[in-house]
Each structure stands twice: as structure tokens, then as C-alpha cells.
Short mmCIF file of C-alpha atoms (C1' of nucleotides) in Angstrom, two decimals:
data_model
loop_
_atom_site.label_atom_id
_atom_site.label_comp_id
_atom_site.label_asym_id
_atom_site.label_seq_id
_atom_site.Cartn_x
_atom_site.Cartn_y
_atom_site.Cartn_z
CA MET A 78 -0.41 0.23 -0.22
CA THR A 79 1.71 3.18 -0.97
CA VAL A 80 1.01 6.16 1.47
CA ARG A 81 -1.54 8.83 0.49
CA THR A 82 -1.46 11.96 2.93
CA ARG A 83 -3.63 15.11 2.35
CA PHE A 84 -3.22 18.96 3.94
CA ALA A 85 -6.74 20.26 3.55
CA PRO A 86 -6.81 23.77 4.78
CA SER A 87 -10.33 26.08 4.62
CA PRO A 88 -9.56 29.14 3.09
CA THR A 89 -11.07 31.51 5.46
CA GLY A 90 -7.86 33.38 6.41
CA TYR A 91 -4.00 33.12 5.61
CA LEU A 92 -2.10 30.01 6.04
CA HIS A 93 -0.15 30.69 9.18
CA ILE A 94 2.67 28.70 11.22
CA GLY A 95 0.24 26.17 12.50
CA GLY A 96 -1.31 25.54 9.09
CA VAL A 97 2.59 25.17 7.58
CA ARG A 98 3.35 22.33 10.74
CA THR A 99 0.54 20.28 9.70
CA ALA A 100 1.38 20.33 6.02
CA LEU A 101 5.11 20.37 6.27
CA PHE A 102 4.54 16.59 8.75
CA CYS A 103 2.14 15.44 5.44
CA TRP A 104 4.27 16.76 3.31
CA LEU A 105 7.12 14.73 5.02
CA TYR A 106 5.23 11.71 5.65
CA ALA A 107 4.58 11.31 2.18
CA ARG A 108 7.83 11.63 0.67
CA ARG A 109 9.71 9.84 3.23
CA PHE A 110 7.91 6.80 2.74
CA LYS A 111 7.50 7.78 -1.77
CA GLY A 112 3.86 8.30 -1.30
CA THR A 113 1.54 10.95 -2.39
CA PHE A 114 0.89 14.24 -1.20
CA VAL A 115 -2.38 15.46 -1.89
CA LEU A 116 -3.80 19.25 -1.62
CA ARG A 117 -7.24 19.62 -0.97
CA ILE A 118 -8.90 23.75 -0.58
CA GLU A 119 -12.30 23.08 2.19
CA ASP A 120 -14.14 25.81 0.71
CA THR A 121 -17.65 24.30 1.56
CA ASP A 122 -18.41 27.15 3.40
CA ARG A 123 -19.00 29.66 1.01
CA GLU A 124 -19.38 32.76 2.88
CA ARG A 125 -16.28 32.62 4.81
CA SER A 126 -14.20 31.10 1.79
CA THR A 127 -12.34 33.57 -0.19
CA GLY A 128 -10.22 33.30 -3.52
CA GLU A 129 -7.49 35.86 -2.14
CA ALA A 130 -7.20 33.32 0.49
CA ILE A 131 -6.75 30.40 -1.72
CA GLN A 132 -4.13 32.28 -3.59
CA GLN A 133 -2.53 33.00 0.00
CA ILE A 134 -2.49 29.67 0.27
CA LEU A 135 -1.18 28.57 -2.55
CA ASP A 136 1.73 31.29 -2.65
CA GLY A 137 2.55 30.43 1.32
CA MET A 138 3.12 26.73 0.48
CA LYS A 139 5.00 27.28 -2.70
CA TRP A 140 7.33 29.85 -0.35
CA VAL A 141 8.12 26.82 1.65
CA GLY A 142 8.81 24.17 -0.97
CA LEU A 143 5.68 22.15 0.40
CA ASP A 144 4.62 20.97 -3.66
CA HIS A 145 2.19 18.50 -4.03
CA ASP A 146 1.54 15.52 -5.99
CA GLU A 147 -2.52 15.93 -6.58
CA GLY A 148 -4.53 18.89 -6.25
CA PRO A 149 -5.41 21.09 -5.82
CA PHE A 150 -8.76 19.95 -4.86
CA TYR A 151 -12.09 22.13 -4.12
CA GLN A 152 -14.93 20.64 -2.72
CA THR A 153 -17.23 23.08 -4.03
CA GLN A 154 -16.56 21.21 -7.47
CA ARG A 155 -17.68 17.89 -5.56
CA PHE A 156 -20.86 19.32 -4.58
CA ASP A 157 -22.82 16.35 -7.19
CA ARG A 158 -20.56 13.24 -5.62
CA TYR A 159 -21.58 14.04 -2.27
CA LYS A 160 -25.18 14.25 -3.36
CA ALA A 161 -24.84 10.79 -4.78
CA VAL A 162 -23.34 9.61 -1.15
CA LEU A 163 -26.04 11.22 0.49
CA GLU A 164 -28.75 9.77 -1.78
CA SER A 165 -27.09 6.04 -0.84
CA MET A 166 -27.03 6.71 2.66
CA LEU A 167 -30.65 7.73 2.66
CA ASP A 168 -31.67 4.39 0.94
CA GLN A 169 -29.53 2.25 3.10
CA GLY A 170 -30.96 3.97 5.77
CA THR A 171 -27.45 4.90 7.54
CA ALA A 172 -28.99 8.76 7.04
CA TYR A 173 -32.09 10.16 7.56
CA ARG A 174 -33.99 13.02 7.52
CA CYS A 175 -34.51 15.00 10.58
CA TYR A 176 -37.53 17.86 10.29
CA CYS A 177 -36.54 19.81 13.56
CA SER A 178 -36.46 23.30 13.50
CA LYS A 179 -33.19 25.22 14.47
CA ASP A 180 -35.59 26.47 17.64
CA GLU A 181 -36.41 23.04 18.63
CA LEU A 182 -33.10 22.11 18.39
CA GLU A 183 -32.33 24.78 20.41
CA GLN A 184 -34.66 24.44 22.78
CA MET A 185 -33.44 20.83 23.00
CA ARG A 186 -29.94 22.27 23.88
CA THR A 187 -30.41 24.95 26.67
CA ALA A 188 -32.89 21.97 28.65
CA GLN A 189 -30.13 19.51 28.23
CA THR A 190 -27.43 22.41 29.18
CA ALA A 191 -29.83 23.21 32.43
CA ARG A 192 -29.64 19.07 33.49
CA GLY A 193 -25.93 19.29 33.66
CA GLU A 194 -26.20 16.93 30.48
CA LYS A 195 -24.00 17.59 27.00
CA PRO A 196 -25.63 19.08 24.57
CA ARG A 197 -26.89 16.81 21.81
CA TYR A 198 -29.26 15.31 19.36
CA ASP A 199 -31.42 13.26 20.88
CA GLY A 200 -32.98 11.25 17.80
CA ARG A 201 -36.19 12.01 18.18
CA CYS A 202 -36.06 12.19 13.81
CA ARG A 203 -34.55 8.67 14.11
CA ASN A 204 -37.10 6.46 13.39
CA ARG A 205 -39.84 8.83 11.89
CA THR A 206 -42.00 7.18 9.86
CA SER A 207 -44.83 10.12 8.16
CA ALA A 208 -42.89 13.29 6.83
CA PRO A 209 -44.60 16.28 7.30
CA ALA A 210 -44.85 17.11 3.68
CA GLY A 211 -42.85 19.88 1.48
CA ALA A 212 -41.19 21.06 5.16
CA PRO A 213 -37.53 21.71 5.17
CA PHE A 214 -35.36 18.83 6.22
CA VAL A 215 -31.06 18.12 7.04
CA VAL A 216 -29.67 14.65 6.75
CA ARG A 217 -28.37 13.21 9.68
CA PHE A 218 -26.13 10.63 9.79
CA LYS A 219 -27.29 7.38 12.04
CA ASN A 220 -24.44 6.91 14.48
CA PRO A 221 -24.50 3.50 16.33
CA LEU A 222 -26.53 3.91 19.36
CA ASP A 223 -24.28 1.47 21.84
CA GLY A 224 -20.88 -0.02 21.68
CA GLU A 225 -17.71 1.84 21.08
CA ILE A 226 -15.28 3.05 18.45
CA VAL A 227 -11.29 2.75 18.91
CA VAL A 228 -8.83 5.47 17.32
CA GLU A 229 -5.80 4.20 16.85
CA ASP A 230 -3.84 7.30 16.30
CA VAL A 231 -0.27 6.54 15.63
CA VAL A 232 0.64 9.53 18.17
CA HIS A 233 -1.99 9.68 21.19
CA GLY A 234 -2.02 5.39 20.94
CA PRO A 235 -5.58 3.91 21.20
CA VAL A 236 -8.44 6.63 22.17
CA VAL A 237 -11.93 5.66 22.72
CA PHE A 238 -14.96 6.87 22.36
CA LYS A 239 -18.26 5.05 23.56
CA ASN A 240 -21.17 5.67 20.69
CA ALA A 241 -23.93 6.90 23.33
CA GLU A 242 -21.94 9.94 23.52
CA LEU A 243 -21.91 10.68 19.47
CA ASP A 244 -25.34 12.09 18.34
CA ASP A 245 -26.16 11.89 14.82
CA LEU A 246 -24.18 14.85 13.21
CA ILE A 247 -26.05 17.05 10.66
CA ILE A 248 -24.31 16.12 7.04
CA ALA A 249 -26.61 17.59 4.60
CA ARG A 250 -28.35 21.40 5.56
CA SER A 251 -31.80 22.19 4.99
CA ASP A 252 -30.36 23.90 1.57
CA GLY A 253 -29.04 20.79 0.31
CA THR A 254 -25.40 21.76 0.72
CA PRO A 255 -23.17 19.11 2.70
CA THR A 256 -21.13 19.83 5.47
CA TYR A 257 -17.88 19.54 6.64
CA ASN A 258 -17.59 16.38 8.74
CA PHE A 259 -19.46 14.64 5.62
CA CYS A 260 -17.37 16.07 2.97
CA VAL A 261 -14.05 15.38 4.95
CA VAL A 262 -14.99 11.81 4.92
CA VAL A 263 -16.23 11.06 1.47
CA ASP A 264 -12.27 12.83 0.08
CA ASP A 265 -10.88 10.74 2.12
CA MET A 266 -12.40 8.02 0.84
CA ASP A 267 -12.70 8.95 -3.05
CA MET A 268 -8.68 10.34 -2.55
CA ARG A 269 -7.80 6.85 -1.23
CA ILE A 270 -5.93 8.75 1.88
CA THR A 271 -3.98 6.25 3.50
CA HIS A 272 -3.16 8.97 6.51
CA VAL A 273 -4.88 11.25 8.08
CA ILE A 274 -2.41 13.80 9.96
CA ARG A 275 -4.11 16.59 11.39
CA GLY A 276 -4.07 19.04 14.32
CA ASP A 277 -5.39 17.40 17.97
CA ASP A 278 -8.47 19.46 18.01
CA HIS A 279 -9.97 17.37 15.20
CA LEU A 280 -9.49 13.73 17.76
CA ASN A 281 -12.96 14.68 18.64
CA ASN A 282 -14.64 14.62 15.30
CA THR A 283 -12.39 11.61 14.48
CA PRO A 284 -15.07 8.82 16.38
CA ARG A 285 -17.93 10.19 14.05
CA GLN A 286 -15.88 9.70 10.58
CA MET A 287 -14.89 6.42 11.31
CA ASN A 288 -18.42 5.68 11.89
CA MET A 289 -19.90 6.85 8.52
CA LEU A 290 -16.48 5.37 6.95
CA ILE A 291 -17.72 2.05 8.20
CA ALA A 292 -21.21 3.10 7.04
CA LEU A 293 -20.01 3.37 3.47
CA GLN A 294 -17.85 0.05 3.92
CA SER A 295 -14.86 1.66 3.47
CA PRO A 296 -11.79 1.10 5.72
CA PRO A 297 -11.24 3.81 7.85
CA PRO A 298 -6.99 5.41 7.26
CA VAL A 299 -4.67 5.68 10.09
CA TYR A 300 -4.73 9.03 11.76
CA ALA A 301 -2.42 10.95 13.69
CA HIS A 302 -3.47 13.70 15.73
CA LEU A 303 -1.10 16.28 16.12
CA PRO A 304 -0.11 18.55 19.19
CA MET A 305 -1.27 22.06 18.94
CA ILE A 306 1.20 25.17 18.39
CA LEU A 307 0.50 27.75 21.29
CA GLY A 308 1.65 31.48 21.30
CA SER A 309 4.73 32.66 23.26
CA ASP A 310 2.57 33.05 26.06
CA GLY A 311 1.43 29.65 26.33
CA ALA A 312 -1.94 31.11 25.14
CA LYS A 313 -3.82 30.19 21.69
CA LEU A 314 -1.89 31.13 19.02
CA SER A 315 -2.90 34.59 18.19
CA LYS A 316 -1.84 37.68 15.33
CA ARG A 317 0.74 39.27 18.45
CA HIS A 318 2.55 36.05 18.19
CA GLY A 319 2.87 33.88 15.03
CA ALA A 320 -0.60 33.54 13.59
CA VAL A 321 0.42 35.66 11.02
CA SER A 322 0.60 35.07 7.45
CA VAL A 323 3.43 32.30 6.77
CA LEU A 324 4.60 35.06 3.95
CA GLN A 325 4.87 37.76 6.64
CA TYR A 326 8.04 35.28 7.89
CA ARG A 327 9.52 36.11 4.47
CA ASP A 328 8.92 39.41 4.41
CA GLU A 329 10.59 39.80 7.89
CA GLY A 330 14.00 37.82 6.42
CA PHE A 331 13.33 35.00 7.28
CA LEU A 332 14.70 31.77 5.35
CA PRO A 333 11.54 29.02 4.09
CA GLU A 334 14.27 26.06 5.07
CA ALA A 335 14.65 27.93 8.60
CA LEU A 336 10.96 28.12 9.56
CA LEU A 337 10.55 24.57 8.16
CA ASN A 338 13.22 23.10 10.44
CA TYR A 339 12.26 25.88 13.44
CA LEU A 340 8.48 24.08 12.99
CA VAL A 341 9.86 20.41 12.59
CA ARG A 342 11.04 20.55 15.84
CA LEU A 343 7.85 21.38 17.76
CA GLY A 344 6.57 18.15 18.55
CA TRP A 345 9.31 16.20 16.50
CA SER A 346 13.08 15.45 17.31
CA HIS A 347 15.88 13.40 16.68
CA GLY A 348 17.77 12.95 19.92
CA ASP A 349 19.73 16.37 20.48
CA GLN A 350 19.66 17.34 16.99
CA GLU A 351 18.49 20.77 16.27
CA ILE A 352 19.55 21.60 12.85
CA PHE A 353 17.99 19.87 9.87
CA SER A 354 18.65 20.37 6.35
CA ARG A 355 15.35 19.43 4.31
CA GLN A 356 17.03 16.71 3.43
CA GLN A 357 17.81 15.32 6.67
CA MET A 358 14.20 15.91 7.92
CA LEU A 359 13.25 13.84 4.78
CA GLU A 360 15.55 11.20 5.95
CA LEU A 361 14.71 11.36 9.30
CA PHE A 362 11.30 11.97 10.07
CA ASP A 363 8.51 10.02 11.24
CA ILE A 364 5.36 10.00 12.54
CA VAL A 365 5.88 7.73 15.41
CA ASP A 366 8.48 9.75 16.92
CA VAL A 367 5.90 12.94 16.80
CA ASN A 368 4.92 13.63 21.05
CA LYS A 369 2.02 14.28 22.11
CA SER A 370 2.27 17.71 24.03
CA ALA A 371 1.04 21.38 22.41
CA SER A 372 4.37 23.30 22.25
CA ALA A 373 4.76 27.38 22.74
CA PHE A 374 5.72 29.30 19.64
CA ASN A 375 9.50 30.85 20.11
CA GLY A 376 10.59 33.58 18.08
CA GLU A 377 14.16 33.89 19.41
CA LYS A 378 14.83 30.10 18.52
CA LEU A 379 13.25 30.67 15.09
CA ALA A 380 15.47 33.82 14.66
CA TRP A 381 18.97 31.82 15.88
CA LEU A 382 17.92 28.76 13.29
CA ASN A 383 17.16 31.38 10.58
CA GLN A 384 20.84 32.60 11.31
CA GLN A 385 22.10 29.03 11.42
CA HIS A 386 20.73 28.17 7.95
CA ILE A 387 22.01 31.91 6.32
CA MET A 388 25.56 30.70 7.80
CA ARG A 389 25.61 27.41 6.38
CA ALA A 390 24.03 28.43 2.84
CA GLN A 391 25.81 29.12 -0.05
CA PRO A 392 25.93 32.76 -0.71
CA ALA A 393 24.60 32.33 -3.75
CA ARG A 394 21.47 31.45 -2.34
CA ILE A 395 21.10 34.48 -0.03
CA VAL A 396 21.88 37.02 -2.58
CA GLU A 397 18.57 37.21 -4.40
CA PRO A 398 15.88 37.65 -0.61
CA LEU A 399 19.20 40.13 0.15
CA LYS A 400 18.62 42.05 -3.15
CA TRP A 401 14.53 42.04 -2.42
CA HIS A 402 15.31 43.70 0.59
CA LEU A 403 17.51 46.26 0.06
CA GLN A 404 14.96 47.42 -2.53
CA GLN A 405 12.45 47.72 0.27
CA LEU A 406 15.05 50.51 1.58
CA GLY A 407 15.58 51.52 -1.82
CA VAL A 408 18.72 50.53 -2.98
CA THR A 409 19.48 48.58 -5.85
CA ALA A 410 22.10 46.36 -6.19
CA ASP A 411 23.08 44.91 -9.10
CA SER A 412 26.65 42.77 -9.06
CA ASP A 413 25.68 39.38 -7.39
CA ALA A 414 29.49 38.35 -7.12
CA GLN A 415 29.79 41.68 -4.91
CA LEU A 416 26.26 40.79 -3.07
CA GLU A 417 28.01 37.13 -1.94
CA LEU A 418 30.73 39.35 -0.50
CA ILE A 419 28.61 40.94 1.48
CA VAL A 420 26.68 37.91 2.50
CA LEU A 421 30.04 36.58 3.66
CA ALA A 422 30.75 39.53 5.38
CA GLN A 423 27.38 40.04 7.23
CA ARG A 424 26.12 36.48 7.94
CA GLU A 425 26.94 36.08 10.84
CA ARG A 426 25.97 39.08 12.41
CA ALA A 427 22.39 39.14 11.14
CA LYS A 428 19.36 37.22 12.05
CA THR A 429 17.58 37.39 9.75
CA ILE A 430 18.08 38.80 5.83
CA LYS A 431 16.44 42.02 6.47
CA GLU A 432 18.15 42.58 9.09
CA MET A 433 21.57 42.01 6.83
CA ALA A 434 19.50 44.12 4.51
CA ALA A 435 19.75 47.16 6.65
CA ASN A 436 23.62 46.58 8.19
CA SER A 437 24.51 46.47 4.90
CA VAL A 438 23.19 49.68 2.96
CA PHE A 439 25.97 51.54 3.80
CA PHE A 440 27.75 49.55 0.84
CA PHE A 441 25.59 51.36 -1.56
CA LYS A 442 25.17 54.48 0.09
CA ALA A 443 27.74 57.00 1.76
CA PRO A 444 26.93 58.07 5.33
CA ALA A 445 25.06 61.28 5.18
CA ALA A 446 26.42 61.94 8.97
CA TYR A 447 28.57 59.89 11.24
CA ASP A 448 27.92 58.45 14.82
CA GLU A 449 28.47 61.80 16.59
CA LYS A 450 29.52 59.68 20.21
CA ALA A 451 31.56 57.39 18.23
CA VAL A 452 33.10 60.67 16.75
CA ARG A 453 33.60 61.70 20.03
CA LYS A 454 35.33 58.81 21.47
CA HIS A 455 37.78 58.08 18.66
CA VAL A 456 38.75 60.32 16.51
CA ASN A 457 40.88 63.47 17.32
CA ALA A 458 43.47 65.87 15.06
CA GLU A 459 45.69 63.16 15.70
CA ILE A 460 43.76 60.12 14.24
CA VAL A 461 42.63 62.71 11.23
CA ALA A 462 46.20 62.97 10.18
CA LEU A 463 47.26 59.16 11.03
CA LEU A 464 44.06 58.78 8.73
CA ARG A 465 45.29 60.88 5.73
CA GLU A 466 48.40 59.30 5.63
CA LEU A 467 47.11 55.95 5.92
CA SER A 468 45.15 57.05 2.99
CA GLY A 469 47.93 57.59 0.80
CA ARG A 470 49.44 54.54 1.34
CA LEU A 471 46.00 52.39 0.77
CA SER A 472 45.55 54.55 -2.52
CA THR A 473 48.54 52.98 -3.94
CA LEU A 474 47.82 49.41 -2.93
CA THR A 475 47.24 46.52 -5.47
CA PRO A 476 45.44 44.01 -5.20
CA TRP A 477 43.00 45.62 -3.25
CA SER A 478 42.34 42.38 -1.29
CA ALA A 479 41.14 41.90 2.25
CA GLU A 480 44.18 40.39 2.97
CA ALA A 481 46.83 43.33 1.32
CA ILE A 482 44.06 46.02 3.32
CA HIS A 483 45.38 44.04 6.61
CA GLU A 484 48.96 43.83 5.83
CA SER A 485 48.96 47.37 5.23
CA ILE A 486 46.95 48.91 7.91
CA ASN A 487 48.77 46.32 10.20
CA ALA A 488 52.28 47.71 9.30
CA PHE A 489 51.17 51.31 9.14
CA ALA A 490 49.75 50.65 13.06
CA VAL A 491 52.63 49.08 14.07
CA GLN A 492 55.06 51.60 12.41
CA MET A 493 53.24 54.18 14.09
CA GLY A 494 53.10 52.62 17.24
CA GLN A 495 49.12 51.88 17.57
CA SER A 496 47.42 49.63 17.95
CA LEU A 497 45.21 47.88 15.38
CA GLY A 498 41.91 49.17 17.26
CA LYS A 499 42.78 52.74 17.39
CA LEU A 500 42.89 53.07 14.00
CA ALA A 501 39.90 50.86 12.76
CA GLN A 502 37.62 52.25 14.63
CA PRO A 503 37.69 55.87 13.10
CA ILE A 504 38.35 53.97 9.46
CA ARG A 505 35.20 52.46 10.40
CA LEU A 506 33.28 55.95 11.23
CA ALA A 507 34.61 57.04 7.82
CA VAL A 508 33.05 54.54 5.55
CA THR A 509 30.24 53.06 7.21
CA GLY A 510 29.32 56.61 9.61
CA GLY A 511 28.75 53.98 12.43
CA ALA A 512 30.51 51.62 15.26
CA VAL A 513 29.68 48.92 13.84
CA SER A 514 30.67 46.73 10.46
CA PRO A 515 32.50 43.63 9.30
CA PRO A 516 36.18 43.40 9.86
CA ILE A 517 37.34 46.72 8.51
CA ASP A 518 39.47 44.39 6.10
CA ALA A 519 36.68 43.22 4.48
CA THR A 520 34.67 46.21 4.69
CA LEU A 521 37.41 48.66 2.68
CA ALA A 522 37.84 45.38 -0.12
CA ILE A 523 34.47 45.27 -0.32
CA LEU A 524 33.27 48.77 -0.67
CA GLY A 525 36.07 49.16 -3.69
CA GLN A 526 39.33 51.14 -3.11
CA GLN A 527 37.89 54.42 -5.01
CA GLN A 528 35.24 54.81 -2.81
CA ALA A 529 37.08 53.45 0.25
CA LEU A 530 39.84 56.24 -0.03
CA ALA A 531 36.66 58.50 -1.09
CA ARG A 532 35.01 58.39 2.32
CA ILE A 533 38.01 58.04 4.49
CA ALA A 534 39.00 61.75 2.28
CA ALA A 535 35.65 63.07 2.84
CA ALA A 536 35.87 61.92 6.56
CA CYS A 537 38.74 63.79 7.72
CA ASP A 538 37.38 67.14 5.86
CA ALA A 539 34.02 67.04 7.95
CA TRP A 540 36.29 66.13 11.26
CA SER A 541 38.77 69.05 10.77
CA ALA A 542 36.27 71.28 9.99
"C1'" G B 92 -21.37 21.17 32.67
"C1'" C B 93 -20.32 16.35 29.98
"C1'" U B 94 -16.49 13.90 26.90
"C1'" C B 95 -11.51 13.36 25.15
"C1'" C B 96 -6.59 14.72 25.31
"C1'" C B 97 -2.26 16.89 27.76
"C1'" U B 98 1.49 17.86 31.84
"C1'" U B 99 11.06 17.08 32.22
"C1'" C B 100 14.43 23.60 33.14
"C1'" G B 101 11.85 30.53 31.08
"C1'" U B 102 10.71 27.73 25.99
"C1'" C B 103 11.77 23.51 22.57
"C1'" U B 104 12.96 19.00 23.86
"C1'" A B 105 16.63 13.81 25.07
"C1'" G B 106 14.85 10.04 28.50
"C1'" U B 107 10.27 4.19 27.43
"C1'" G B 108 12.02 0.25 35.57
"C1'" G B 109 19.02 0.71 36.94
"C1'" C B 110 23.42 4.48 32.68
"C1'" C B 111 19.90 10.13 35.78
"C1'" U B 112 24.34 14.00 41.26
"C1'" A B 113 17.97 13.82 34.56
"C1'" G B 114 21.14 14.99 28.46
"C1'" G B 115 21.34 18.63 24.62
"C1'" A B 116 19.11 23.45 22.62
"C1'" C B 117 17.30 28.60 22.50
"C1'" A B 118 16.92 32.34 26.47
"C1'" U B 119 19.73 34.79 30.67
"C1'" U B 120 24.23 35.29 33.39
"C1'" G B 121 29.81 34.94 33.37
"C1'" C B 122 35.03 34.53 31.26
"C1'" C B 123 37.59 33.77 26.65
"C1'" C B 124 38.73 35.03 22.26
"C1'" U B 125 38.90 40.11 19.42
"C1'" C B 126 39.61 46.21 14.98
"C1'" U B 127 33.54 47.34 16.56
"C1'" C B 128 29.30 44.06 16.41
"C1'" A B 129 28.82 39.44 15.70
"C1'" A B 130 29.94 34.54 15.19
"C1'" G B 131 32.45 30.83 18.06
"C1'" G B 132 34.70 28.26 22.68
"C1'" C B 133 34.13 27.91 28.01
"C1'" A B 134 31.21 28.23 32.40
"C1'" A B 135 27.16 29.14 35.31
"C1'" G B 136 21.88 28.90 37.48
"C1'" U B 137 17.43 26.60 36.38
"C1'" A B 138 12.80 20.98 35.04
"C1'" C B 139 10.62 15.41 36.15
"C1'" A B 140 3.02 19.33 38.58
"C1'" C B 141 1.51 16.94 43.17
"C1'" G B 142 -0.11 12.66 46.47
"C1'" A B 143 -0.36 7.31 47.27
"C1'" G B 144 0.66 2.14 45.03
"C1'" U B 145 3.90 -1.58 42.08
"C1'" U B 146 8.97 -2.83 42.05
"C1'" C B 147 15.58 -4.22 45.79
"C1'" G B 148 15.01 0.24 42.33
"C1'" A B 149 10.55 4.97 38.97
"C1'" A B 150 11.17 10.77 35.27
"C1'" U B 151 9.81 6.37 33.01
"C1'" C B 152 4.14 1.47 35.10
"C1'" U B 153 -1.02 1.78 37.88
"C1'" C B 154 -4.44 4.96 40.24
"C1'" G B 155 -6.04 9.59 42.17
"C1'" U B 156 -5.94 14.91 42.20
"C1'" A B 157 -4.60 19.44 40.51
"C1'" G B 158 -3.77 22.74 36.13
"C1'" G B 159 -3.83 23.21 31.55
"C1'" G B 160 -6.38 22.45 26.32
"C1'" A B 161 -9.92 20.74 22.98
"C1'" G B 162 -14.57 19.33 21.10
"C1'" C B 163 -20.10 19.42 22.53
"C1'" G B 164 -23.24 24.18 15.55
"C1'" C B 165 -27.96 23.43 9.72
"C1'" C B 166 -18.71 26.89 11.16
"C1'" A B 167 -14.87 24.35 9.62
#
RNA sequence: GCUCCCUUCGUCUAGUGGCCUAGGACAUUGCCCUCUCAAGGCAAGUACACGAGUUCGAAUCUCGUAGGGAGCGCCA
């Protein structure tokens, strides 16, 4: 039997972290076992589903690189099929028409709640023989009255439900449209899904779905209910901490591989290993290693992982996103070769590509001003004189490489009886305007001889005035 | 309220009866390295929710308690 998994978001909002984690586990499991990953859009709620949300989900999935083999399938395009299954269930007596009004149901529920019972449908239309002519009705699934149904969940182990606890759920509304739990069952059956991997907020739906599958004489799939992801405060994920569109992480300068690495470690681990490439996740992931408890989202660890991935990536990999972030800051960079050098120089001092871009603007724009506090600390007349002299030497330096620059400055410092630090900081101020940058030799090398010398000269002039 | 699920450092986790005076990672603090900032290295503090039981021995098994979460819609 080949593995078939599915990710089935409902397009009522953007694709967020929780959704991506679910998708990731489905995708990983399918890929790991050479199976098929199906994407299905659950858009039966026409009120809340939007085309924009669908596009967002597709874009998000694409960005993180979770590619599907089949789909996307849309439930709204399968209504005929649902209708057919509905009819056959009615015919076979595994479903029945219920004529109870919403008011009647509401009364029933309040009465039950008042008695301290779980609100549920009491099955009063279950054995109805006469149908009120022309009255509106819903269709309910005829759930078994007694016995037990056990969900053999891969992450939770066996979970037992008494059928008596389950009521007859509505599978078609009075307007004839099918409801979620029913569509899921028909879809999973039709799409021959072998492993249903989803959030554990669905665990309570599972026994009903299994009962329907049994009624349809279709063997239930394997279930794996994933623990939830909580916000950083331990409460439900909200916009404050993570429940934003996954695409926002792209815009904040995160690498998709870092995000996936972070997410895969929420509820899953492989010994003490923290950093996983996409390839390693694929080789090591198994749903049976997933743990049961919910986990809190931690942005700091995500940021750390992001930096780790930035540092490990081929510099060329970072060039495109870096360009994009620079563009956002009004800088157009065209030399990929130079950008690769910038990545090399900056990657251990930026947690995100956005931050890297912000730290790198000076390579493209001469400083408009100099950090006053730093100038006071590092610059005086003597230093300016030294810089002018050093500048003269650097003007004849060839090749203009980091090594050569380092040697030249070092030799000059020794000759003048100065420490390298005494000289490096003022040079840094002159060329960047601030007190922080990559090593001064690399910084000057990337800047280019002409630009570096021009900036030093300009600074000396400014500081002499 | 009822049903179901969950419970190891602040956070993510290792751990499946003796290797645990509980390991790793993020974060925090200190030190080292050092031209700045980082990165890196080293070190420190911090956890088995609680209570019974089983056992020679329990973070690991059982039961109870507490706390947290989910579900109980003509939403998905």
C-alpha cells in the first residue's frame, strides 16, 4: 500500500504557522515513504471562503516548498459526488431526514445544559415514519447507538469513545449542501487517503468520521493527531505571536528552510539534533516519533535557527532575498558577485536577511552623517592626520584585497606605534558612518578602493572642520 | 456541565524501570577570543505538576488529585 496524505486547509484566512506545520508533517511523511501528497481546499463554507485566501495558501505553500502531487481539489466542485453519496446513505438507511427546526434544537440544547448534560441531538427524527409534506429538513448520519469506537492514533495511542456519547450529526443542511465532517469523509475515501495527519483539535471528530466510513464500507485510514502550537505566552496562537501569514516571515527576512526546521522541531525530535536541512528532515522524519503535548512558539529560537541556516547556505542562495530586502530600503544592487561577498561578510551578524540588508545599506550609500558619540570617542586631530597618511598608502595598494588591506593597515599601525583598534574604529566611522560593521579589511575590500578612499577623505575633511 | 486529550529547566526537547547527583538547544549571566558588532569556545543557574501505589529500584508502570487544552453548530 502506498502512502497517501493530504493537507486540507479551509480558505477562510491566510496560511499560518500551525497550518504550515501540519502541511509539513503530511508532506514529510508522504515524501519519506515515497507516497503521494494531496492538497485539498475545503471551501464548503461559501460565506467565509475567499479566492484571495486560496491564492495566499497556494503562495505560502510554494514559498516554503511543500509541493503537492495531486490537487488542489476544491470541495465546492464535488457537490454532485456528495449528493450521490448522501442519496445512497438515505437509501441504505445509514442516514435519515430530520425535520426539527433550529428553535426546537435550541430548546433541546438549553434544556440539556440546564440538566448538566452534554448538549446533543436526541434522535427524535431517527425512526420517524411519516414526513411532513414540503417541510424543510436536514440529513443526519445514523450513528450507532451503543458499543465503542476506538481511534488507533499513531501519536496518542488508542483513544476510546462510547458510541452513546456521539449524536447524529448533520451531514446535509436544509439547503441541501453537505457539511464539513461529511465532505471530509467522502473526500478521504475517494482520494484513497491512507494517513490522516491533522491538528489534535480534530481528535473529537474522528470517531464520527470513522463511523461514517464504516457505514460506507470503506476502511478508515491511519490517524495521527498532532499537538497544537501555542503562542509564546502559552495561550492560543494569536496575531501577536505567530498566527500571521507565513508570507510575512518571508517579508521579515526568514528563510523557508529555517522556518521548516523550526516547525519540525515542535513536537518532533531526533536525539539532540537541532539543525536539519530539508534533506535530513526527509530522511529522518517519522510520524511515530511525534510527541503528544502542545508546544509554545518561540520567536527567538526561530531567529537563531534562521541565522544558522543563513550561515550554512551557499552565499549565492542568499543573494536574491538580500536584493529584495535592499530594494525595500531603496537600494538597487546589481552585482551578484559583490552581494555574495556582502553575505559572506555579514552573515554571522544578522539573524534575518532583512537585518542583513539594513546593516549593508552603507555599502551602497556613503554616510550622510557620522555617529556623534563614536566620533567623540575615536576621533581627534592626531587620528585625522594618521588617517590621511594611511589613506595615501592605501591609494597605491594592489591588489585591493582584504588580505592586502589588512597587512597594509597593520604595518602602518605598528610603524606608528598604534594599536589596530585605534585606527580601525575611525576608519569604520569614516566609511560606514557608524561603529559597527564587518572586519575593517573586508569592509574596505568590498567597498572598492576608490569608494573607500573617497569616504575616508570626506570624513577627514568633515572632522577637520 | 459533559466527553476526549495533555503535563521534564522560562521555552523547544532527550529520556520507554537501574547508564539520571536528569542530557542537548534557545534565552539569561560570566569568562575567553577580538579592530567594532557578531559568530565561535568555555562555564554557571534553572525542570521530572502533586499524592499514593507496584518494585530491591520510577521521570519512566498503575490509580487519584490539580492545572492546562480541545470538542460538544444547519462553522470548518
